Short mmCIF file of C-alpha atoms and ligand atoms in Angstrom, two decimals:
data_model
loop_
_atom_site.label_atom_id
_atom_site.label_comp_id
_atom_site.label_asym_id
_atom_site.label_seq_id
_atom_site.Cartn_x
_atom_site.Cartn_y
_atom_site.Cartn_z
CA MET G 1 124.94 113.28 156.27
CA LYS G 2 123.43 110.18 158.25
CA LYS G 3 120.59 108.57 156.45
CA HIS G 4 118.00 106.98 158.07
CA ASN G 5 116.79 103.95 156.04
CA PHE G 6 112.87 103.44 156.42
CA TYR G 7 112.85 101.35 153.20
CA ALA G 8 110.52 98.15 153.56
CA GLY G 9 112.53 95.65 151.53
CA PRO G 10 114.87 95.14 150.48
CA SER G 11 115.84 97.24 153.52
CA ILE G 12 118.14 98.56 156.36
CA LEU G 13 121.09 96.00 157.34
CA SER G 14 123.17 96.50 160.25
CA GLN G 15 126.95 97.78 159.88
CA TYR G 16 128.42 94.55 161.02
CA THR G 17 126.68 92.70 158.32
CA ILE G 18 127.37 95.20 155.48
CA GLN G 19 130.77 95.77 156.65
CA ASN G 20 131.68 91.97 157.24
CA THR G 21 130.11 91.04 153.90
CA ALA G 22 132.26 94.24 151.99
CA ASP G 23 135.52 92.24 153.42
CA ALA G 24 134.46 88.71 152.60
CA ILE G 25 133.97 90.13 148.86
CA ILE G 26 137.64 91.34 148.93
CA ASN G 27 139.21 88.40 150.93
CA PHE G 28 137.00 85.46 152.20
CA ALA G 29 138.31 83.53 155.41
CA ASP G 30 141.83 84.48 154.84
CA MET G 31 141.79 82.40 151.36
CA GLY G 32 143.28 85.27 149.50
CA LEU G 33 140.25 85.11 147.37
CA SER G 34 136.91 86.66 147.11
CA ILE G 35 133.43 84.83 148.52
CA LEU G 36 132.22 85.54 145.04
CA GLU G 37 134.86 83.34 143.22
CA ILE G 38 135.05 79.80 145.30
CA SER G 39 133.61 77.19 145.34
CA HIS G 40 130.28 76.58 147.49
CA ARG G 41 131.56 73.19 148.40
CA SER G 42 134.74 74.43 149.81
CA LYS G 43 135.10 73.57 153.55
CA GLN G 44 135.32 77.39 154.28
CA PHE G 45 131.82 78.05 153.03
CA GLN G 46 130.58 74.72 154.27
CA ALA G 47 131.34 75.99 157.46
CA VAL G 48 129.52 79.33 156.83
CA MET G 49 126.47 77.11 155.89
CA ASP G 50 126.62 75.14 159.12
CA GLU G 51 126.91 78.15 161.26
CA ALA G 52 124.09 79.92 159.68
CA THR G 53 121.75 76.92 160.25
CA ALA G 54 123.02 76.43 163.66
CA LEU G 55 122.30 80.11 164.72
CA VAL G 56 118.83 80.00 162.83
CA LYS G 57 118.18 77.01 165.30
CA GLU G 58 119.39 78.42 168.00
CA LEU G 59 117.82 82.21 167.75
CA LEU G 60 114.66 80.55 167.33
CA GLU G 61 114.47 77.74 169.17
CA VAL G 62 113.94 75.26 166.52
CA PRO G 63 113.09 71.73 168.08
CA GLU G 64 114.42 68.55 166.96
CA GLY G 65 113.11 67.00 164.27
CA TYR G 66 112.98 70.28 161.77
CA SER G 67 115.45 71.03 159.21
CA VAL G 68 116.50 74.49 158.37
CA LEU G 69 116.80 75.30 154.59
CA PHE G 70 118.33 78.05 152.52
CA LEU G 71 116.57 78.40 149.18
CA GLY G 72 116.37 80.48 146.21
CA GLY G 73 113.21 82.16 144.34
CA GLY G 74 112.27 84.39 147.34
CA ALA G 75 109.06 83.99 149.40
CA SER G 76 107.05 84.08 146.21
CA LEU G 77 108.60 80.48 145.31
CA GLN G 78 107.30 79.59 148.62
CA PHE G 79 103.82 80.36 147.45
CA CYS G 80 103.94 77.66 144.99
CA MET G 81 106.33 74.93 146.58
CA VAL G 82 103.96 75.16 150.20
CA PRO G 83 101.13 73.82 148.12
CA PHE G 84 103.32 71.61 145.78
CA ASN G 85 104.51 69.73 148.89
CA MET G 86 101.81 69.91 151.12
CA LEU G 87 98.24 70.13 149.19
CA GLU G 88 96.39 67.03 148.63
CA THR G 89 93.05 68.36 148.54
CA LYS G 90 91.95 71.17 150.48
CA ALA G 91 93.87 74.06 152.21
CA ALA G 92 92.85 76.91 154.30
CA TYR G 93 94.07 80.44 154.35
CA LEU G 94 93.65 83.57 155.79
CA ASN G 95 93.51 86.60 153.65
CA THR G 96 95.23 89.35 155.11
CA GLY G 97 96.60 91.36 152.10
CA VAL G 98 98.60 91.28 148.67
CA TRP G 99 100.98 88.36 149.73
CA SER G 100 98.59 86.26 151.08
CA THR G 101 96.28 86.90 147.97
CA LYS G 102 99.26 85.85 146.00
CA ALA G 103 99.53 82.44 148.11
CA ILE G 104 96.09 81.57 147.74
CA LYS G 105 96.47 81.82 144.06
CA GLU G 106 99.08 79.50 143.88
CA ALA G 107 97.17 76.77 145.95
CA LYS G 108 94.40 77.18 143.74
CA ILE G 109 96.64 75.15 141.06
CA PHE G 110 96.84 72.02 143.51
CA GLY G 111 93.78 72.08 145.15
CA GLU G 112 90.71 73.40 146.74
CA VAL G 113 90.98 76.32 148.83
CA VAL G 114 89.23 77.76 151.42
CA GLU G 115 89.37 81.30 152.49
CA VAL G 116 88.44 81.33 156.21
CA ALA G 117 88.34 85.05 156.39
CA SER G 118 89.51 88.21 154.43
CA SER G 119 90.00 91.83 155.35
CA LYS G 120 89.85 93.02 151.87
CA ASP G 121 86.43 94.81 152.73
CA ARG G 122 88.67 97.41 154.53
CA ASN G 123 91.62 97.42 152.29
CA PHE G 124 93.30 95.03 154.51
CA ASN G 125 93.45 97.68 157.54
CA TYR G 126 92.33 95.14 160.20
CA ILE G 127 93.21 91.51 161.05
CA PRO G 128 90.03 89.38 160.76
CA LYS G 129 89.23 87.81 164.43
CA ASP G 130 86.17 85.78 163.91
CA PHE G 131 86.95 82.62 161.76
CA THR G 132 87.18 78.79 162.57
CA VAL G 133 89.84 76.78 160.42
CA PRO G 134 88.13 73.84 159.11
CA GLN G 135 89.46 70.42 160.43
CA ASP G 136 89.27 68.88 157.23
CA VAL G 137 92.16 70.75 155.63
CA ASP G 138 95.83 69.64 154.74
CA TYR G 139 96.98 72.80 156.55
CA PHE G 140 96.32 76.28 157.25
CA HIS G 141 98.35 79.01 155.80
CA TYR G 142 98.50 82.82 157.28
CA THR G 143 101.19 86.05 156.92
CA THR G 144 102.11 86.87 160.21
CA ASN G 145 102.93 90.69 159.00
CA ASN G 146 101.32 92.37 156.07
CA THR G 147 104.05 94.38 155.09
CA ILE G 148 102.29 96.71 152.84
CA TYR G 149 99.32 97.69 155.34
CA GLY G 150 101.18 97.43 158.70
CA THR G 151 99.20 94.96 160.05
CA GLU G 152 100.62 91.83 162.16
CA ILE G 153 99.02 88.76 163.99
CA ARG G 154 101.63 88.43 166.91
CA LYS G 155 99.66 85.59 168.72
CA ASP G 156 99.25 82.14 166.97
CA PRO G 157 95.99 81.57 165.36
CA ASP G 158 94.15 78.42 166.69
CA ALA G 159 94.25 76.13 163.90
CA GLY G 160 93.09 73.14 166.04
CA ASN G 161 94.92 69.81 164.91
CA VAL G 162 95.39 71.25 161.20
CA ARG G 163 98.97 71.58 160.01
CA LEU G 164 100.11 75.46 160.39
CA ILE G 165 102.12 77.07 157.73
CA ALA G 166 103.55 80.79 157.98
CA ASP G 167 104.81 83.47 155.84
CA MET G 168 106.92 85.43 158.43
CA SER G 169 109.30 87.34 155.74
CA SER G 170 108.99 90.48 157.40
CA ASP G 171 108.49 89.75 161.10
CA ILE G 172 110.78 86.95 161.43
CA PHE G 173 113.60 87.32 164.11
CA SER G 174 111.74 90.57 165.68
CA ARG G 175 109.67 88.30 168.30
CA GLN G 176 109.85 85.37 169.87
CA ILE G 177 108.08 82.39 168.05
CA ASP G 178 107.01 78.78 169.17
CA VAL G 179 108.19 76.88 166.06
CA SER G 180 106.76 73.67 167.64
CA LYS G 181 103.52 74.98 166.54
CA TYR G 182 104.32 75.19 162.77
CA ASP G 183 105.04 72.50 160.10
CA ILE G 184 106.80 75.18 157.72
CA ILE G 185 107.85 78.67 158.44
CA TYR G 186 109.41 80.68 155.46
CA ALA G 187 110.95 84.08 154.93
CA GLY G 188 112.61 86.11 152.47
CA ALA G 189 115.86 87.39 153.64
CA GLN G 190 115.60 90.86 152.40
CA LYS G 191 113.48 92.49 155.38
CA ASN G 192 115.31 90.95 158.37
CA LEU G 193 118.10 89.37 157.71
CA ALA G 194 120.36 89.61 154.32
CA PRO G 195 120.55 91.01 150.78
CA ALA G 196 117.64 89.47 148.47
CA GLY G 197 118.41 86.29 146.98
CA VAL G 198 118.12 83.85 150.00
CA THR G 199 114.62 82.52 151.76
CA ILE G 200 114.89 80.47 154.95
CA ALA G 201 112.33 77.84 155.20
CA ILE G 202 112.02 76.05 158.49
CA VAL G 203 110.08 72.48 157.90
CA ARG G 204 109.18 69.65 160.22
CA ASP G 205 110.84 66.41 158.16
CA ASP G 206 107.57 64.32 159.11
CA ALA G 207 105.46 66.82 157.61
CA LEU G 208 106.84 66.08 154.23
CA GLY G 209 106.21 63.18 151.65
CA HIS G 210 102.35 63.03 152.33
CA VAL G 211 100.96 64.33 148.88
CA THR G 212 100.85 61.85 146.06
CA ARG G 213 101.67 63.90 143.10
CA PRO G 214 105.30 63.85 141.70
CA ILE G 215 107.29 66.98 142.78
CA PRO G 216 110.12 68.28 140.66
CA THR G 217 113.50 67.58 142.14
CA MET G 218 113.69 71.34 142.73
CA LEU G 219 110.37 72.09 144.12
CA ASP G 220 110.59 69.17 146.55
CA TYR G 221 112.06 70.31 150.05
CA ARG G 222 113.12 66.77 150.92
CA THR G 223 115.94 67.39 148.08
CA HIS G 224 117.01 70.32 149.78
CA VAL G 225 116.56 68.44 153.53
CA LYS G 226 118.67 65.56 152.18
CA LYS G 227 121.51 67.87 150.76
CA GLY G 228 121.62 70.32 153.55
CA SER G 229 120.27 73.40 151.05
CA MET G 230 123.46 72.06 148.57
CA PHE G 231 121.64 69.91 146.12
CA ASN G 232 122.74 73.07 143.75
CA THR G 233 124.80 76.28 144.03
CA PRO G 234 123.18 77.92 146.90
CA PRO G 235 122.86 81.61 147.23
CA VAL G 236 126.38 81.89 148.46
CA LEU G 237 126.58 85.60 149.30
CA PRO G 238 123.48 86.21 150.82
CA ILE G 239 123.69 83.13 153.07
CA PHE G 240 127.12 84.70 154.10
CA SER G 241 125.45 87.93 155.09
CA ALA G 242 122.54 86.00 156.56
CA LEU G 243 125.27 84.48 159.05
CA GLN G 244 126.81 87.80 159.88
CA THR G 245 123.24 89.23 160.49
CA LEU G 246 122.57 86.06 162.98
CA LYS G 247 126.15 86.52 164.85
CA TYR G 248 124.85 90.24 165.48
CA TYR G 249 121.48 89.08 166.65
CA LYS G 250 123.10 87.00 169.06
CA GLN G 251 125.58 89.35 170.37
CA LEU G 252 122.39 91.67 171.10
CA GLY G 253 121.25 88.97 173.35
CA GLY G 254 118.98 86.99 171.02
CA ILE G 255 115.21 87.75 169.83
CA LYS G 256 114.17 88.28 173.53
CA GLU G 257 116.08 91.40 173.91
CA ILE G 258 115.64 92.36 169.86
CA GLU G 259 111.82 92.10 170.49
CA LYS G 260 111.74 94.45 173.52
CA VAL G 261 113.96 97.35 171.38
CA ASP G 262 111.53 96.38 168.51
CA LEU G 263 108.12 97.22 170.63
CA ALA G 264 109.84 100.39 172.21
CA LYS G 265 110.53 101.81 168.66
CA ALA G 266 107.20 101.11 167.38
CA ALA G 267 105.29 102.45 170.48
CA LYS G 268 107.30 105.48 170.19
CA LEU G 269 106.22 106.45 166.74
CA TYR G 270 102.41 105.16 167.15
CA GLU G 271 102.27 107.56 170.22
CA THR G 272 103.68 110.42 167.87
CA ILE G 273 101.11 109.71 165.10
CA ASP G 274 98.31 109.19 167.48
CA SER G 275 99.09 112.32 169.19
CA SER G 276 99.23 114.52 166.19
CA ARG G 277 96.79 116.84 164.63
CA MET G 278 98.09 116.06 161.16
CA PHE G 279 98.80 112.07 160.97
CA VAL G 280 96.77 109.49 161.53
CA ALA G 281 97.80 105.57 161.65
CA THR G 282 95.71 103.65 158.94
CA VAL G 283 95.43 100.67 161.35
CA PRO G 284 93.02 102.00 163.90
CA ASP G 285 92.90 98.87 166.33
CA HIS G 286 96.30 99.15 168.15
CA ALA G 287 96.29 95.31 168.52
CA ASP G 288 96.42 94.65 164.75
CA ARG G 289 99.15 97.12 164.37
CA SER G 290 102.58 95.74 162.95
CA ILE G 291 105.67 96.62 164.91
CA MET G 292 107.78 96.36 161.61
CA ASN G 293 105.85 98.48 159.08
CA VAL G 294 104.12 101.72 160.69
CA CYS G 295 101.39 102.82 157.91
CA PHE G 296 100.20 106.44 158.36
CA VAL G 297 98.70 109.27 156.43
CA MET G 298 97.91 112.85 156.53
CA LYS G 299 94.57 113.76 157.86
CA PRO G 300 92.10 114.95 154.89
CA GLU G 301 92.77 118.70 155.90
CA TYR G 302 96.20 118.23 155.34
CA ALA G 303 96.11 115.74 152.58
CA GLU G 304 98.06 118.07 150.15
CA LEU G 305 101.10 118.45 152.28
CA GLU G 306 101.74 114.67 151.75
CA LYS G 307 104.64 115.35 149.00
CA ASP G 308 105.88 118.40 151.10
CA PHE G 309 106.53 116.28 154.03
CA ILE G 310 108.60 113.71 152.06
CA ASP G 311 110.44 116.29 150.73
CA PHE G 312 111.12 117.77 154.30
CA ALA G 313 111.81 114.62 155.52
CA THR G 314 114.51 114.26 152.77
CA THR G 315 116.45 117.20 153.81
CA LYS G 316 116.76 115.42 157.50
CA GLY G 317 118.25 112.47 155.77
CA ILE G 318 114.91 110.24 156.11
CA VAL G 319 114.68 107.89 153.23
CA GLY G 320 112.06 105.13 152.33
CA ILE G 321 108.82 106.80 153.94
CA LYS G 322 106.55 106.69 151.09
CA GLY G 323 103.66 104.49 151.60
CA HIS G 324 102.81 101.39 149.09
CA ARG G 325 100.68 102.56 146.14
CA ASP G 326 97.89 100.31 147.61
CA VAL G 327 97.76 102.24 150.76
CA GLY G 328 99.57 105.55 149.94
CA GLY G 329 100.97 108.30 152.30
CA PHE G 330 103.74 106.84 154.53
CA ARG G 331 105.33 103.74 155.67
CA ALA G 332 108.01 103.80 158.39
CA SER G 333 109.66 99.98 158.40
CA LEU G 334 111.38 99.49 162.10
CA TYR G 335 113.00 96.37 161.22
CA ASN G 336 115.81 94.71 163.70
CA ALA G 337 118.58 96.74 162.16
CA LEU G 338 117.16 100.15 162.37
CA PRO G 339 118.27 102.38 165.48
CA MET G 340 116.10 103.91 168.15
CA GLU G 341 118.04 107.16 166.88
CA SER G 342 116.48 106.96 163.63
CA VAL G 343 112.84 106.69 164.78
CA ASP G 344 113.68 109.73 167.24
CA ALA G 345 114.82 111.34 163.98
CA LEU G 346 111.36 110.45 162.15
CA VAL G 347 109.58 111.75 165.42
CA ALA G 348 111.33 115.22 165.64
CA CYS G 349 110.77 115.55 161.72
CA MET G 350 107.46 115.05 162.29
CA LYS G 351 106.75 117.48 165.10
CA GLU G 352 108.83 120.26 163.21
CA PHE G 353 107.13 119.81 160.17
CA GLN G 354 103.43 120.14 162.24
CA SER G 355 104.71 122.82 164.24
CA ASN G 356 105.53 124.67 160.71
CA HIS G 357 102.13 124.37 159.47
C1 PLP I 1 108.37 90.71 150.80
C2 PLP I 1 107.65 89.84 151.05
C3 PLP I 1 107.03 88.76 150.10
C4 PLP I 1 107.88 88.81 148.79
O1 PLP I 1 109.31 88.12 148.97
P1 PLP I 1 109.72 87.72 147.87
O2 PLP I 1 111.14 87.49 148.17
O3 PLP I 1 110.13 89.02 146.83
O4 PLP I 1 109.13 87.11 146.81
C5 PLP I 1 106.25 87.73 150.35
N1 PLP I 1 105.77 87.96 151.75
C6 PLP I 1 105.80 88.75 152.89
C7 PLP I 1 105.14 89.20 154.15
C8 PLP I 1 106.66 89.99 152.02
O5 PLP I 1 106.84 91.05 153.47
#
C-alpha cells in the first residue's frame, strides 16, 4: 500500500533524493566505490560540496558577503554556537515554544537574555505580536516555524538595527525569505532537506569576530567559513542527499513555485478542519498557522475517538499524524516532499471517519 508520510522529523524526502542517495551508496560518481567509503577530500566529493553550496545560494538568493556552511551537531548545537560567537553582553529572544526555550537556555550561559515576549501562557498556540526589540542587544533570535505547536512567523519581525538570527529548521525552502535581513540563519536538515546529520548555517561574514571570548576551533563559525565546511570530515552522506533535494527543488521551479504548492496543501487541510464538526485546529488565529505543521485535535465530545482515528488512518496508509506529547491530538507535517495526493488522502480519511461516527 502507498504510504502517506506525515512525520514531523526526520520526515519525508523526495523519491529523487532517496533513489539518487541509494544509487550513490552503491556506486558514487562512477568511481566503482560507495560514497560511504571515499575521501571527503576527493575531487568527486568536493564537487558535491561546491554544487550544494551554490544551489543553497541560488535557491535562497543569498547575497554577496554571506557563507553557506554544512555543519554537524544539529540545530541544537546552533543554540550554543550562536551565542558563543555573537553574544558579548546581552541578547533578545522571542519565546514561541520548546525550541526557542532551548535556545534561550544556552544563550544564558554566555550573557544576559531579554525575553521580549512569550506565548507560553497559552501553550504556545499563538505568535506574540506586541513586543519591541531593545536596541542595545547584540542580536535578536527567533524561531520561524514552531514544529511542535504548528505556529509560524511568515513575516520578518521588526528588529530595528539589531542583528537578526533565526532558527528556520522546519520551514527553510518552503517560502521566499530576504536573507539580507539576517546575520545568521540555521536549519537542521531533517525537516525539508536531507537525512539527519547535517545543519545548514548561512552567516554574514562581517557579523563574525566581534566577541572577546576565545571560541573553541570547532565552534567558531570562522573556522568553517575559512575551510569551506571541510575543516574536519563533514557529514558526507547527508550533504550528498541535500544536494539531490536542492537539485529537485530547482527542477520544480525554485522556492516561489514550491511555496505556492505548500500554501495550497495547507489551505486544503485547514479548510477541512475548520469546516468539520469533529476536528478543531489548535492554533485559532489563521495568521499564526504553520504551513508546514498542521496541528489539530478532536473536539471534546469526540475526544475518546482519538486513538480510533489514528488506527483508521493507518489502514489508509497514513502514518506519522500523532501529535507531539506537549500538544496531543494530531499533527500533519506537510513538508515540501509531501505530495498533494497525500493531503487528499488525509482529507478523505477525515471525512470518511466523520461520517462513520
Ligand atoms: C527539529 C528542530 C530543532 C532540533 O533540531 P536537531 O537537529 O534535532 O537539533 C530545532 N529547531 C526547530 C525549529 C526544529 O524543528
